[in-house]
PDB file of C-alpha atoms in Angstrom:
ATOM      1  CA  MET A   1       8.021 -39.122  19.609  1.00 58.00           C
ATOM      2  CA  ALA A   2      10.653 -40.872  21.746  1.00 54.00           C
ATOM      3  CA  THR A   3      12.297 -44.148  20.680  1.00 57.00           C
ATOM      4  CA  LEU A   4      13.470 -45.350  24.107  1.00 57.00           C
ATOM      5  CA  GLY A   5      12.253 -48.895  24.798  1.00 67.00           C
ATOM      6  CA  LEU A   6      11.066 -49.524  21.227  1.00 76.00           C
ATOM      7  CA  ASN A   7      11.962 -52.547  19.168  1.00 81.00           C
ATOM      8  CA  PRO A   8      14.042 -52.040  15.985  1.00 84.00           C
ATOM      9  CA  GLN A   9      10.981 -52.067  13.703  1.00 85.00           C
ATOM     10  CA  GLU A  10       9.201 -49.444  15.782  1.00 85.00           C
ATOM     11  CA  LYS A  11      12.351 -47.315  15.949  1.00 87.00           C
ATOM     12  CA  GLU A  12      12.622 -47.412  12.169  1.00 88.00           C
ATOM     13  CA  ALA A  13       8.954 -46.402  11.829  1.00 88.00           C
ATOM     14  CA  VAL A  14       9.469 -43.464  14.183  1.00 89.00           C
ATOM     15  CA  GLU A  15      12.589 -42.290  12.373  1.00 91.00           C
ATOM     16  CA  THR A  16      10.847 -42.544   8.998  1.00 92.00           C
ATOM     17  CA  PHE A  17       7.867 -40.577  10.308  1.00 94.00           C
ATOM     18  CA  ARG A  18      10.177 -37.958  11.795  1.00 93.00           C
ATOM     19  CA  ARG A  19      12.033 -37.601   8.492  1.00 94.00           C
ATOM     20  CA  ASP A  20       8.999 -37.639   6.172  1.00 93.00           C
ATOM     21  CA  VAL A  21       6.442 -35.794   8.301  1.00 95.00           C
ATOM     22  CA  VAL A  22       7.759 -34.049  11.416  1.00 94.00           C
ATOM     23  CA  GLU A  23      10.830 -32.414   9.870  1.00 95.00           C
ATOM     24  CA  PRO A  24       8.943 -31.012   6.839  1.00 94.00           C
ATOM     25  CA  SER A  25       6.321 -29.651   9.252  1.00 94.00           C
ATOM     26  CA  MET A  26       8.926 -27.335  10.785  1.00 93.00           C
ATOM     27  CA  THR A  27       8.419 -24.983   7.853  1.00 90.00           C
ATOM     28  CA  SER A  28       5.467 -26.448   5.912  1.00 93.00           C
ATOM     29  CA  LEU A  29       1.883 -27.390   6.698  1.00 95.00           C
ATOM     30  CA  VAL A  30       1.785 -31.171   6.359  1.00 97.00           C
ATOM     31  CA  ILE A  31      -1.426 -33.033   5.559  1.00 97.00           C
ATOM     32  CA  ILE A  32      -1.126 -36.523   7.068  1.00 97.00           C
ATOM     33  CA  ASP A  33      -3.308 -39.103   5.340  1.00 97.00           C
ATOM     34  CA  PHE A  34      -3.704 -42.329   7.344  1.00 97.00           C
ATOM     35  CA  TRP A  35      -4.906 -44.936   4.832  1.00 96.00           C
ATOM     36  CA  ALA A  36      -4.751 -48.620   3.863  1.00 96.00           C
ATOM     37  CA  GLU A  37      -4.820 -50.520   0.582  1.00 95.00           C
ATOM     38  CA  TRP A  38      -8.083 -52.303   1.429  1.00 96.00           C
ATOM     39  CA  CYS A  39      -9.918 -49.062   2.388  1.00 95.00           C
ATOM     40  CA  GLY A  40     -12.397 -47.960  -0.295  1.00 95.00           C
ATOM     41  CA  PRO A  41     -13.123 -44.515   1.203  1.00 95.00           C
ATOM     42  CA  CYS A  42      -9.361 -43.938   1.443  1.00 95.00           C
ATOM     43  CA  LYS A  43      -8.978 -44.559  -2.280  1.00 95.00           C
ATOM     44  CA  ALA A  44     -11.880 -42.228  -3.020  1.00 95.00           C
ATOM     45  CA  LEU A  45     -10.379 -39.449  -0.884  1.00 96.00           C
ATOM     46  CA  ALA A  46      -6.801 -39.825  -2.134  1.00 96.00           C
ATOM     47  CA  PRO A  47      -7.255 -37.961  -5.464  1.00 96.00           C
ATOM     48  CA  VAL A  48      -8.907 -35.055  -3.652  1.00 96.00           C
ATOM     49  CA  LEU A  49      -6.039 -34.773  -1.163  1.00 96.00           C
ATOM     50  CA  GLU A  50      -3.451 -35.054  -3.922  1.00 96.00           C
ATOM     51  CA  LYS A  51      -5.083 -32.348  -6.019  1.00 96.00           C
ATOM     52  CA  VAL A  52      -5.449 -29.926  -3.123  1.00 96.00           C
ATOM     53  CA  ALA A  53      -1.859 -30.538  -2.011  1.00 96.00           C
ATOM     54  CA  LYS A  54      -0.673 -29.857  -5.574  1.00 95.00           C
ATOM     55  CA  ASP A  55      -2.773 -26.685  -5.822  1.00 93.00           C
ATOM     56  CA  TYR A  56      -1.422 -25.448  -2.469  1.00 93.00           C
ATOM     57  CA  ALA A  57       2.198 -26.541  -2.926  1.00 92.00           C
ATOM     58  CA  ASP A  58       3.394 -22.972  -3.511  1.00 87.00           C
ATOM     59  CA  LYS A  59       1.620 -21.970  -0.289  1.00 90.00           C
ATOM     60  CA  GLY A  60       3.722 -24.363   1.757  1.00 92.00           C
ATOM     61  CA  VAL A  61       1.393 -27.379   1.928  1.00 95.00           C
ATOM     62  CA  VAL A  62       2.704 -30.934   1.502  1.00 95.00           C
ATOM     63  CA  LEU A  63       0.984 -34.311   1.651  1.00 97.00           C
ATOM     64  CA  ALA A  64       2.346 -37.258   3.643  1.00 96.00           C
ATOM     65  CA  LYS A  65       0.670 -40.671   3.375  1.00 96.00           C
ATOM     66  CA  VAL A  66       0.882 -43.206   6.193  1.00 96.00           C
ATOM     67  CA  ASP A  67      -0.150 -46.781   5.410  1.00 95.00           C
ATOM     68  CA  THR A  68      -1.697 -47.949   8.685  1.00 95.00           C
ATOM     69  CA  ASP A  69      -1.086 -51.641   7.885  1.00 94.00           C
ATOM     70  CA  LYS A  70       2.640 -51.023   7.525  1.00 92.00           C
ATOM     71  CA  ASN A  71       2.804 -48.398  10.272  1.00 92.00           C
ATOM     72  CA  GLN A  72       0.559 -49.759  13.018  1.00 93.00           C
ATOM     73  CA  PHE A  73       2.763 -48.312  15.732  1.00 92.00           C
ATOM     74  CA  ILE A  74       2.556 -44.782  14.267  1.00 93.00           C
ATOM     75  CA  ALA A  75      -1.207 -45.093  13.778  1.00 94.00           C
ATOM     76  CA  ALA A  76      -1.576 -46.181  17.388  1.00 92.00           C
ATOM     77  CA  GLN A  77       0.455 -43.191  18.602  1.00 92.00           C
ATOM     78  CA  PHE A  78      -2.033 -40.905  16.860  1.00 93.00           C
ATOM     79  CA  GLN A  79      -5.004 -42.915  18.141  1.00 93.00           C
ATOM     80  CA  VAL A  80      -6.218 -43.682  14.638  1.00 94.00           C
ATOM     81  CA  ARG A  81      -9.299 -45.843  15.163  1.00 92.00           C
ATOM     82  CA  SER A  82     -10.789 -45.643  11.679  1.00 94.00           C
ATOM     83  CA  ILE A  83      -9.615 -44.664   8.230  1.00 96.00           C
ATOM     84  CA  PRO A  84      -9.336 -42.472   6.388  1.00 95.00           C
ATOM     85  CA  THR A  85      -8.102 -40.195   9.139  1.00 96.00           C
ATOM     86  CA  VAL A  86      -6.524 -36.930   8.021  1.00 97.00           C
ATOM     87  CA  TYR A  87      -4.620 -34.480  10.204  1.00 97.00           C
ATOM     88  CA  ALA A  88      -2.717 -31.264   9.603  1.00 96.00           C
ATOM     89  CA  MET A  89       0.652 -30.831  11.333  1.00 96.00           C
ATOM     90  CA  PHE A  90       2.797 -27.720  11.739  1.00 96.00           C
ATOM     91  CA  GLN A  91       6.086 -27.520  13.645  1.00 94.00           C
ATOM     92  CA  GLY A  92       5.588 -31.035  14.962  1.00 93.00           C
ATOM     93  CA  GLN A  93       2.152 -30.345  16.430  1.00 94.00           C
ATOM     94  CA  LEU A  94      -1.257 -31.405  15.166  1.00 95.00           C
ATOM     95  CA  VAL A  95      -3.152 -28.220  14.341  1.00 95.00           C
ATOM     96  CA  ALA A  96      -6.342 -29.574  12.764  1.00 95.00           C
ATOM     97  CA  ASP A  97      -8.390 -32.704  12.142  1.00 96.00           C
ATOM     98  CA  LEU A  98      -9.258 -32.679   8.434  1.00 95.00           C
ATOM     99  CA  THR A  99     -11.033 -36.030   8.422  1.00 94.00           C
ATOM    100  CA  ASN A 100     -14.508 -34.587   7.859  1.00 92.00           C
ATOM    101  CA  ALA A 101     -13.350 -32.331   5.029  1.00 90.00           C
ATOM    102  CA  ARG A 102     -14.070 -34.750   2.206  1.00 87.00           C
ATOM    103  CA  THR A 103     -14.517 -32.332  -0.707  1.00 93.00           C
ATOM    104  CA  GLU A 104     -12.007 -30.077  -2.435  1.00 94.00           C
ATOM    105  CA  SER A 105     -13.848 -26.918  -1.381  1.00 93.00           C
ATOM    106  CA  GLN A 106     -14.059 -28.030   2.265  1.00 94.00           C
ATOM    107  CA  LEU A 107     -10.355 -28.877   2.381  1.00 95.00           C
ATOM    108  CA  LYS A 108      -9.316 -25.615   0.758  1.00 95.00           C
ATOM    109  CA  ALA A 109     -11.516 -23.574   3.083  1.00 94.00           C
ATOM    110  CA  THR A 110      -9.910 -25.204   6.127  1.00 95.00           C
ATOM    111  CA  LEU A 111      -6.397 -24.846   4.730  1.00 95.00           C
ATOM    112  CA  ASP A 112      -7.016 -21.178   3.952  1.00 93.00           C
ATOM    113  CA  GLN A 113      -7.973 -20.613   7.587  1.00 94.00           C
ATOM    114  CA  LEU A 114      -4.877 -22.433   8.848  1.00 95.00           C
ATOM    115  CA  LEU A 115      -2.509 -20.670   6.455  1.00 92.00           C
ATOM    116  CA  ALA A 116      -3.894 -17.305   7.540  1.00 89.00           C
ATOM    117  CA  GLN A 117      -3.067 -18.108  11.174  1.00 92.00           C
ATOM    118  CA  LEU A 118       0.248 -19.987  10.935  1.00 91.00           C
ATOM    119  CA  PRO A 119       3.702 -18.677   9.892  1.00 89.00           C
ATOM    120  CA  VAL A 120       4.083 -21.261   7.144  1.00 90.00           C
ATOM    121  CA  SER A 121       7.042 -20.692   4.824  1.00 80.00           C
ATOM    122  CA  SER A 122       6.034 -20.749   1.171  1.00 78.00           C
ATOM    123  CA  GLU A 123       7.053 -19.706  -2.284  1.00 75.00           C
ATOM    124  CA  ALA A 124       3.819 -17.734  -2.589  1.00 75.00           C
ATOM    125  CA  LYS A 125       4.603 -15.673   0.532  1.00 78.00           C
ATOM    126  CA  ASP A 126       8.121 -14.976  -0.710  1.00 78.00           C
ATOM    127  CA  ILE A 127       6.801 -13.825  -4.093  1.00 81.00           C
ATOM    128  CA  GLU A 128       4.107 -11.720  -2.405  1.00 82.00           C
ATOM    129  CA  ALA A 129       6.696 -10.017  -0.213  1.00 84.00           C
ATOM    130  CA  GLU A 130       8.784  -9.213  -3.296  1.00 88.00           C
ATOM    131  CA  LEU A 131       5.832  -7.976  -5.335  1.00 91.00           C
ATOM    132  CA  ALA A 132       4.039  -5.896  -2.688  1.00 91.00           C
ATOM    133  CA  PRO A 133       6.276  -2.792  -2.835  1.00 94.00           C
ATOM    134  CA  LEU A 134       6.421  -2.936  -6.646  1.00 95.00           C
ATOM    135  CA  ILE A 135       2.630  -3.149  -6.908  1.00 95.00           C
ATOM    136  CA  ALA A 136       2.357  -0.230  -4.479  1.00 94.00           C
ATOM    137  CA  MET A 137       4.703   1.784  -6.692  1.00 96.00           C
ATOM    138  CA  GLY A 138       2.598   1.004  -9.763  1.00 96.00           C
ATOM    139  CA  GLU A 139      -0.562   2.035  -7.938  1.00 94.00           C
ATOM    140  CA  GLN A 140       1.055   5.268  -6.773  1.00 93.00           C
ATOM    141  CA  VAL A 141       2.171   6.156 -10.302  1.00 95.00           C
ATOM    142  CA  LEU A 142      -1.289   5.331 -11.647  1.00 93.00           C
ATOM    143  CA  GLY A 143      -2.909   7.429  -8.925  1.00 88.00           C
ATOM    144  CA  GLU A 144      -0.667  10.345  -9.876  1.00 89.00           C
ATOM    145  CA  GLY A 145      -2.042  10.190 -13.411  1.00 88.00           C
ATOM    146  CA  ASP A 146       0.954   8.778 -15.284  1.00 94.00           C
ATOM    147  CA  ALA A 147      -0.896   5.922 -16.981  1.00 94.00           C
ATOM    148  CA  VAL A 148       1.866   5.138 -19.497  1.00 96.00           C
ATOM    149  CA  ARG A 149       4.526   4.698 -16.807  1.00 97.00           C
ATOM    150  CA  ALA A 150       2.114   2.739 -14.606  1.00 96.00           C
ATOM    151  CA  LEU A 151       1.375   0.409 -17.526  1.00 97.00           C
ATOM    152  CA  SER A 152       5.104  -0.119 -18.047  1.00 97.00           C
ATOM    153  CA  ILE A 153       5.484  -1.086 -14.376  1.00 97.00           C
ATOM    154  CA  PHE A 154       2.535  -3.486 -14.428  1.00 97.00           C
ATOM    155  CA  ASP A 155       3.712  -5.007 -17.727  1.00 96.00           C
ATOM    156  CA  GLN A 156       7.016  -5.857 -16.046  1.00 95.00           C
ATOM    157  CA  LEU A 157       5.230  -7.229 -12.993  1.00 95.00           C
ATOM    158  CA  ALA A 158       3.048  -9.369 -15.276  1.00 95.00           C
ATOM    159  CA  GLU A 159       6.210 -11.071 -16.537  1.00 93.00           C
ATOM    160  CA  MET A 160       7.079 -11.957 -12.933  1.00 89.00           C
ATOM    161  CA  ALA A 161       3.580 -12.937 -11.782  1.00 90.00           C
ATOM    162  CA  PRO A 162       1.210 -13.272 -14.768  1.00 92.00           C
ATOM    163  CA  GLU A 163      -1.678 -14.615 -12.659  1.00 91.00           C
ATOM    164  CA  HIS A 164      -1.453 -12.251  -9.670  1.00 93.00           C
ATOM    165  CA  PRO A 165      -4.882 -10.563  -9.283  1.00 94.00           C
ATOM    166  CA  LYS A 166      -3.466  -7.211  -8.168  1.00 95.00           C
ATOM    167  CA  VAL A 167      -1.030  -7.159 -11.075  1.00 96.00           C
ATOM    168  CA  LEU A 168      -3.783  -8.044 -13.541  1.00 97.00           C
ATOM    169  CA  SER A 169      -6.038  -5.377 -12.063  1.00 97.00           C
ATOM    170  CA  GLY A 170      -3.340  -2.703 -12.098  1.00 97.00           C
ATOM    171  CA  ARG A 171      -2.425  -3.462 -15.702  1.00 97.00           C
ATOM    172  CA  ILE A 172      -6.047  -3.341 -16.889  1.00 97.00           C
ATOM    173  CA  ARG A 173      -6.737  -0.096 -15.018  1.00 96.00           C
ATOM    174  CA  SER A 174      -3.564   1.388 -16.513  1.00 97.00           C
ATOM    175  CA  LEU A 175      -4.811   0.464 -19.983  1.00 97.00           C
ATOM    176  CA  VAL A 176      -8.103   2.167 -19.194  1.00 94.00           C
ATOM    177  CA  ALA A 177      -6.351   5.296 -17.934  1.00 92.00           C
ATOM    178  CA  ALA A 178      -4.165   5.324 -21.059  1.00 94.00           C
ATOM    179  CA  ASP A 179      -7.312   5.418 -23.237  1.00 91.00           C
ATOM    180  CA  ARG A 180      -6.738   1.866 -24.446  1.00 95.00           C
ATOM    181  CA  GLY A 181     -10.209   0.624 -23.611  1.00 94.00           C
ATOM    182  CA  ALA A 182     -10.269  -2.036 -26.337  1.00 96.00           C
ATOM    183  CA  ASP A 183      -7.052  -3.569 -24.970  1.00 97.00           C
ATOM    184  CA  ALA A 184      -8.502  -3.482 -21.456  1.00 97.00           C
ATOM    185  CA  GLU A 185     -11.652  -5.257 -22.630  1.00 96.00           C
ATOM    186  CA  ALA A 186      -9.545  -7.890 -24.396  1.00 97.00           C
ATOM    187  CA  ALA A 187      -7.460  -8.426 -21.259  1.00 97.00           C
ATOM    188  CA  ILE A 188     -10.603  -8.944 -19.169  1.00 97.00           C
ATOM    189  CA  ALA A 189     -12.141 -11.280 -21.760  1.00 96.00           C
ATOM    190  CA  ALA A 190      -9.004 -13.453 -21.733  1.00 96.00           C
ATOM    191  CA  LEU A 191      -9.223 -14.108 -17.978  1.00 96.00           C
ATOM    192  CA  PRO A 192     -10.521 -17.456 -16.672  1.00 93.00           C
ATOM    193  CA  GLU A 193     -14.056 -17.227 -15.303  1.00 92.00           C
ATOM    194  CA  ASP A 194     -13.027 -17.716 -11.676  1.00 90.00           C
ATOM    195  CA  VAL A 195     -10.326 -15.037 -11.919  1.00 93.00           C
ATOM    196  CA  ALA A 196     -12.702 -12.582 -13.611  1.00 94.00           C
ATOM    197  CA  LYS A 197     -14.928 -12.706 -10.503  1.00 93.00           C
ATOM    198  CA  LEU A 198     -12.177 -11.687  -8.061  1.00 93.00           C
ATOM    199  CA  PRO A 199     -12.596  -8.314  -6.279  1.00 92.00           C
ATOM    200  CA  GLU A 200      -9.422  -6.965  -7.873  1.00 94.00           C
ATOM    201  CA  ILE A 201     -10.764  -7.676 -11.357  1.00 96.00           C
ATOM    202  CA  GLU A 202     -14.189  -6.281 -10.469  1.00 93.00           C
ATOM    203  CA  ARG A 203     -12.349  -3.070  -9.595  1.00 93.00           C
ATOM    204  CA  ALA A 204     -10.768  -3.072 -13.057  1.00 95.00           C
ATOM    205  CA  LYS A 205     -14.160  -3.699 -14.675  1.00 94.00           C
ATOM    206  CA  SER A 206     -15.576  -0.730 -12.768  1.00 92.00           C
ATOM    207  CA  ALA A 207     -12.705   1.437 -14.033  1.00 92.00           C
ATOM    208  CA  LEU A 208     -13.557   0.457 -17.595  1.00 93.00           C
ATOM    209  CA  ALA A 209     -17.278   1.070 -17.082  1.00 90.00           C
ATOM    210  CA  LEU A 210     -16.578   4.408 -15.418  1.00 89.00           C
ATOM    211  CA  LYS A 211     -14.294   5.444 -18.272  1.00 88.00           C
ATOM    212  CA  LYS A 212     -17.091   4.755 -20.743  1.00 85.00           C
ATOM    213  CA  ASP A 213     -19.563   6.726 -18.611  1.00 78.00           C
ATOM    214  CA  ALA A 214     -17.245   9.647 -17.891  1.00 74.00           C
ATOM    215  CA  GLN A 215     -17.291  11.264 -21.306  1.00 71.00           C
ATOM    216  CA  PRO A 216     -15.266  14.458 -21.794  1.00 73.00           C
ATOM    217  CA  VAL A 217     -17.330  17.628 -22.032  1.00 77.00           C
ATOM    218  CA  GLY A 218     -16.455  20.204 -24.679  1.00 79.00           C
ATOM    219  CA  ASP A 219     -16.720  23.212 -22.373  1.00 85.00           C
ATOM    220  CA  LEU A 220     -16.815  22.431 -18.654  1.00 90.00           C
ATOM    221  CA  VAL A 221     -17.061  26.103 -17.718  1.00 92.00           C
ATOM    222  CA  GLU A 222     -20.169  26.536 -19.851  1.00 93.00           C
ATOM    223  CA  LEU A 223     -21.752  23.388 -18.393  1.00 94.00           C
ATOM    224  CA  GLU A 224     -20.884  24.509 -14.855  1.00 94.00           C
ATOM    225  CA  ALA A 225     -22.657  27.814 -15.561  1.00 95.00           C
ATOM    226  CA  GLU A 226     -25.690  25.944 -16.873  1.00 95.00           C
ATOM    227  CA  VAL A 227     -25.882  23.822 -13.714  1.00 95.00           C
ATOM    228  CA  ALA A 228     -25.455  26.892 -11.508  1.00 96.00           C
ATOM    229  CA  ALA A 229     -28.333  28.560 -13.349  1.00 96.00           C
ATOM    230  CA  HIS A 230     -30.535  25.461 -13.195  1.00 96.00           C
ATOM    231  CA  PRO A 231     -29.512  23.505 -10.070  1.00 95.00           C
ATOM    232  CA  GLY A 232     -32.479  21.162 -10.427  1.00 95.00           C
ATOM    233  CA  ASP A 233     -31.351  19.950 -13.856  1.00 96.00           C
ATOM    234  CA  HIS A 234     -29.988  16.579 -12.744  1.00 97.00           C
ATOM    235  CA  ASP A 235     -29.216  15.455 -16.267  1.00 95.00           C
ATOM    236  CA  ALA A 236     -26.906  18.447 -16.812  1.00 95.00           C
ATOM    237  CA  ARG A 237     -25.307  17.938 -13.381  1.00 95.00           C
ATOM    238  CA  PHE A 238     -24.790  14.264 -14.140  1.00 94.00           C
ATOM    239  CA  ARG A 239     -23.073  15.133 -17.444  1.00 93.00           C
ATOM    240  CA  LEU A 240     -20.981  17.677 -15.578  1.00 94.00           C
ATOM    241  CA  ALA A 241     -19.872  15.034 -13.073  1.00 93.00           C
ATOM    242  CA  GLY A 242     -18.924  12.766 -15.975  1.00 91.00           C
ATOM    243  CA  GLY A 243     -16.884  15.530 -17.577  1.00 91.00           C
ATOM    244  CA  GLN A 244     -15.177  16.295 -14.284  1.00 91.00           C
ATOM    245  CA  MET A 245     -14.252  12.640 -13.827  1.00 88.00           C
ATOM    246  CA  ALA A 246     -12.884  12.538 -17.368  1.00 84.00           C
ATOM    247  CA  ALA A 247     -10.807  15.606 -16.486  1.00 84.00           C
ATOM    248  CA  GLY A 248      -9.519  13.928 -13.332  1.00 83.00           C
ATOM    249  CA  ASN A 249     -11.392  16.187 -10.899  1.00 90.00           C
ATOM    250  CA  ARG A 250     -12.902  13.538  -8.651  1.00 91.00           C
ATOM    251  CA  ASP A 251     -13.660  16.001  -5.843  1.00 95.00           C
ATOM    252  CA  ALA A 252     -15.942  18.121  -8.012  1.00 95.00           C
ATOM    253  CA  ALA A 253     -17.479  15.007  -9.571  1.00 95.00           C
ATOM    254  CA  ALA A 254     -18.278  13.587  -6.124  1.00 96.00           C
ATOM    255  CA  ASP A 255     -19.781  16.927  -5.050  1.00 97.00           C
ATOM    256  CA  ASN A 256     -22.164  16.955  -8.005  1.00 96.00           C
ATOM    257  CA  LEU A 257     -23.126  13.289  -7.681  1.00 96.00           C
ATOM    258  CA  LEU A 258     -23.844  13.795  -3.971  1.00 97.00           C
ATOM    259  CA  ALA A 259     -25.936  16.858  -4.836  1.00 96.00           C
ATOM    260  CA  ILE A 260     -28.099  14.746  -7.145  1.00 97.00           C
ATOM    261  CA  ILE A 261     -28.454  12.014  -4.513  1.00 96.00           C
ATOM    262  CA  ALA A 262     -29.408  14.563  -1.857  1.00 95.00           C
ATOM    263  CA  ALA A 263     -32.078  16.053  -4.111  1.00 95.00           C
ATOM    264  CA  ASP A 264     -33.446  12.797  -5.533  1.00 95.00           C
ATOM    265  CA  ARG A 265     -31.657   9.569  -4.634  1.00 92.00           C
ATOM    266  CA  ASP A 266     -33.823   7.575  -7.048  1.00 94.00           C
ATOM    267  CA  TRP A 267     -33.232   9.845 -10.036  1.00 96.00           C
ATOM    268  CA  ASN A 268     -32.646   7.850 -13.222  1.00 95.00           C
ATOM    269  CA  GLU A 269     -32.870   4.566 -11.277  1.00 94.00           C
ATOM    270  CA  GLY A 270     -30.159   5.627  -8.837  1.00 94.00           C
ATOM    271  CA  ALA A 271     -27.633   6.465 -11.576  1.00 94.00           C
ATOM    272  CA  ALA A 272     -25.791   9.060  -9.469  1.00 95.00           C
ATOM    273  CA  ARG A 273     -25.301   6.674  -6.564  1.00 95.00           C
ATOM    274  CA  ASP A 274     -24.189   3.858  -8.880  1.00 93.00           C
ATOM    275  CA  ARG A 275     -21.620   6.117 -10.542  1.00 93.00           C
ATOM    276  CA  LEU A 276     -20.339   7.348  -7.197  1.00 94.00           C
ATOM    277  CA  LEU A 277     -19.928   3.769  -5.926  1.00 93.00           C
ATOM    278  CA  LYS A 278     -18.014   2.876  -9.093  1.00 90.00           C
ATOM    279  CA  LEU A 279     -15.751   5.852  -8.444  1.00 92.00           C
ATOM    280  CA  PHE A 280     -15.162   4.545  -4.905  1.00 92.00           C
ATOM    281  CA  GLU A 281     -14.303   1.057  -6.160  1.00 90.00           C
ATOM    282  CA  VAL A 282     -11.933   2.332  -8.834  1.00 90.00           C
ATOM    283  CA  THR A 283     -10.157   4.629  -6.385  1.00 89.00           C
ATOM    284  CA  GLY A 284      -9.861   1.802  -3.850  1.00 87.00           C
ATOM    285  CA  LEU A 285     -12.121   1.146  -0.894  1.00 84.00           C
ATOM    286  CA  GLU A 286      -9.197   1.508   1.535  1.00 86.00           C
ATOM    287  CA  ASP A 287      -8.281   4.955   0.188  1.00 89.00           C
ATOM    288  CA  PRO A 288      -8.746   7.795   2.748  1.00 92.00           C
ATOM    289  CA  TRP A 289     -10.509   9.890   0.103  1.00 94.00           C
ATOM    290  CA  VAL A 290     -13.078   7.142  -0.377  1.00 94.00           C
ATOM    291  CA  ALA A 291     -13.582   6.828   3.375  1.00 94.00           C
ATOM    292  CA  ALA A 292     -14.317  10.565   3.587  1.00 96.00           C
ATOM    293  CA  GLN A 293     -16.725  10.469   0.651  1.00 95.00           C
ATOM    294  CA  ARG A 294     -18.510   7.425   2.038  1.00 95.00           C
ATOM    295  CA  ARG A 295     -19.151   9.351   5.247  1.00 95.00           C
ATOM    296  CA  ARG A 296     -20.633  12.165   3.157  1.00 96.00           C
ATOM    297  CA  LEU A 297     -22.805   9.666   1.285  1.00 95.00           C
ATOM    298  CA  SER A 298     -24.023   8.138   4.554  1.00 94.00           C
ATOM    299  CA  ALA A 299     -24.903  11.587   5.870  1.00 94.00           C
ATOM    300  CA  VAL A 300     -26.938  12.279   2.722  1.00 93.00           C
ATOM    301  CA  LEU A 301     -28.709   8.928   2.799  1.00 91.00           C
ATOM    302  CA  PHE A 302     -29.333   8.632   6.539  1.00 91.00           C
ATOM    303  CA  GLY A 303     -28.881  12.130   7.905  1.00 75.00           C
TER     304      GLY A 303
END
């Protein structure tokens, strides 16, 4: 926004706008709220904008308010014909018109889309970059069967990021793997309702449910012999799969659950399929093992 040929008042307005809006937009996503004191809809929208900006501050979002009565030149430059008018600016360029997003959910949905596309600097991104390799290490240790060490890692991560869904999930699943089911249940119960519905927490809930289902079997060899002698005994095969999961043999457990599904997919109201899907979720849907087993399941169901 050039200042050549402007009067002193207009130059001051441009410099103020550059300092308060354009410069912050070089690294942050700036919500520009064009408003006026006499505008009722502006006053109604203001608390919504302020709350969303506060909620998204750690994601690199800031709110800038422009009083159109005091900044008529700036409003004219942006062709503001009615208020409230709300724009989003990044690196000095308008990237979205937020005027029609009048509710908190609408604003957040639009901001989420923008933040996913733009290289906005934020505290949240910095923390995520720091946490990612540590979370991966915790997951690797947990996957290797060292639940106590994994829990120690996730406990330390929880001190750094107590509300991070992946940290919460990893800690709860470590508690489950360490046979501390009551502590895992308490940790889930303490979560806010909206957090408890996140996919990462659903994964932890599945781990807890699977742990309860996968009861150890006194003599796996004897049960394996029983199933071999009576392959149509789905109840025995189902118990065998549970024992194999409890013993950490997911390959054998998947084989037996798939055998039940192939023979009778509706047996016991689809219990074998439900247990197999829980095993997938607990292992992680992006895991190569899960991808391979899902292909086997598809072949059984649709082959």
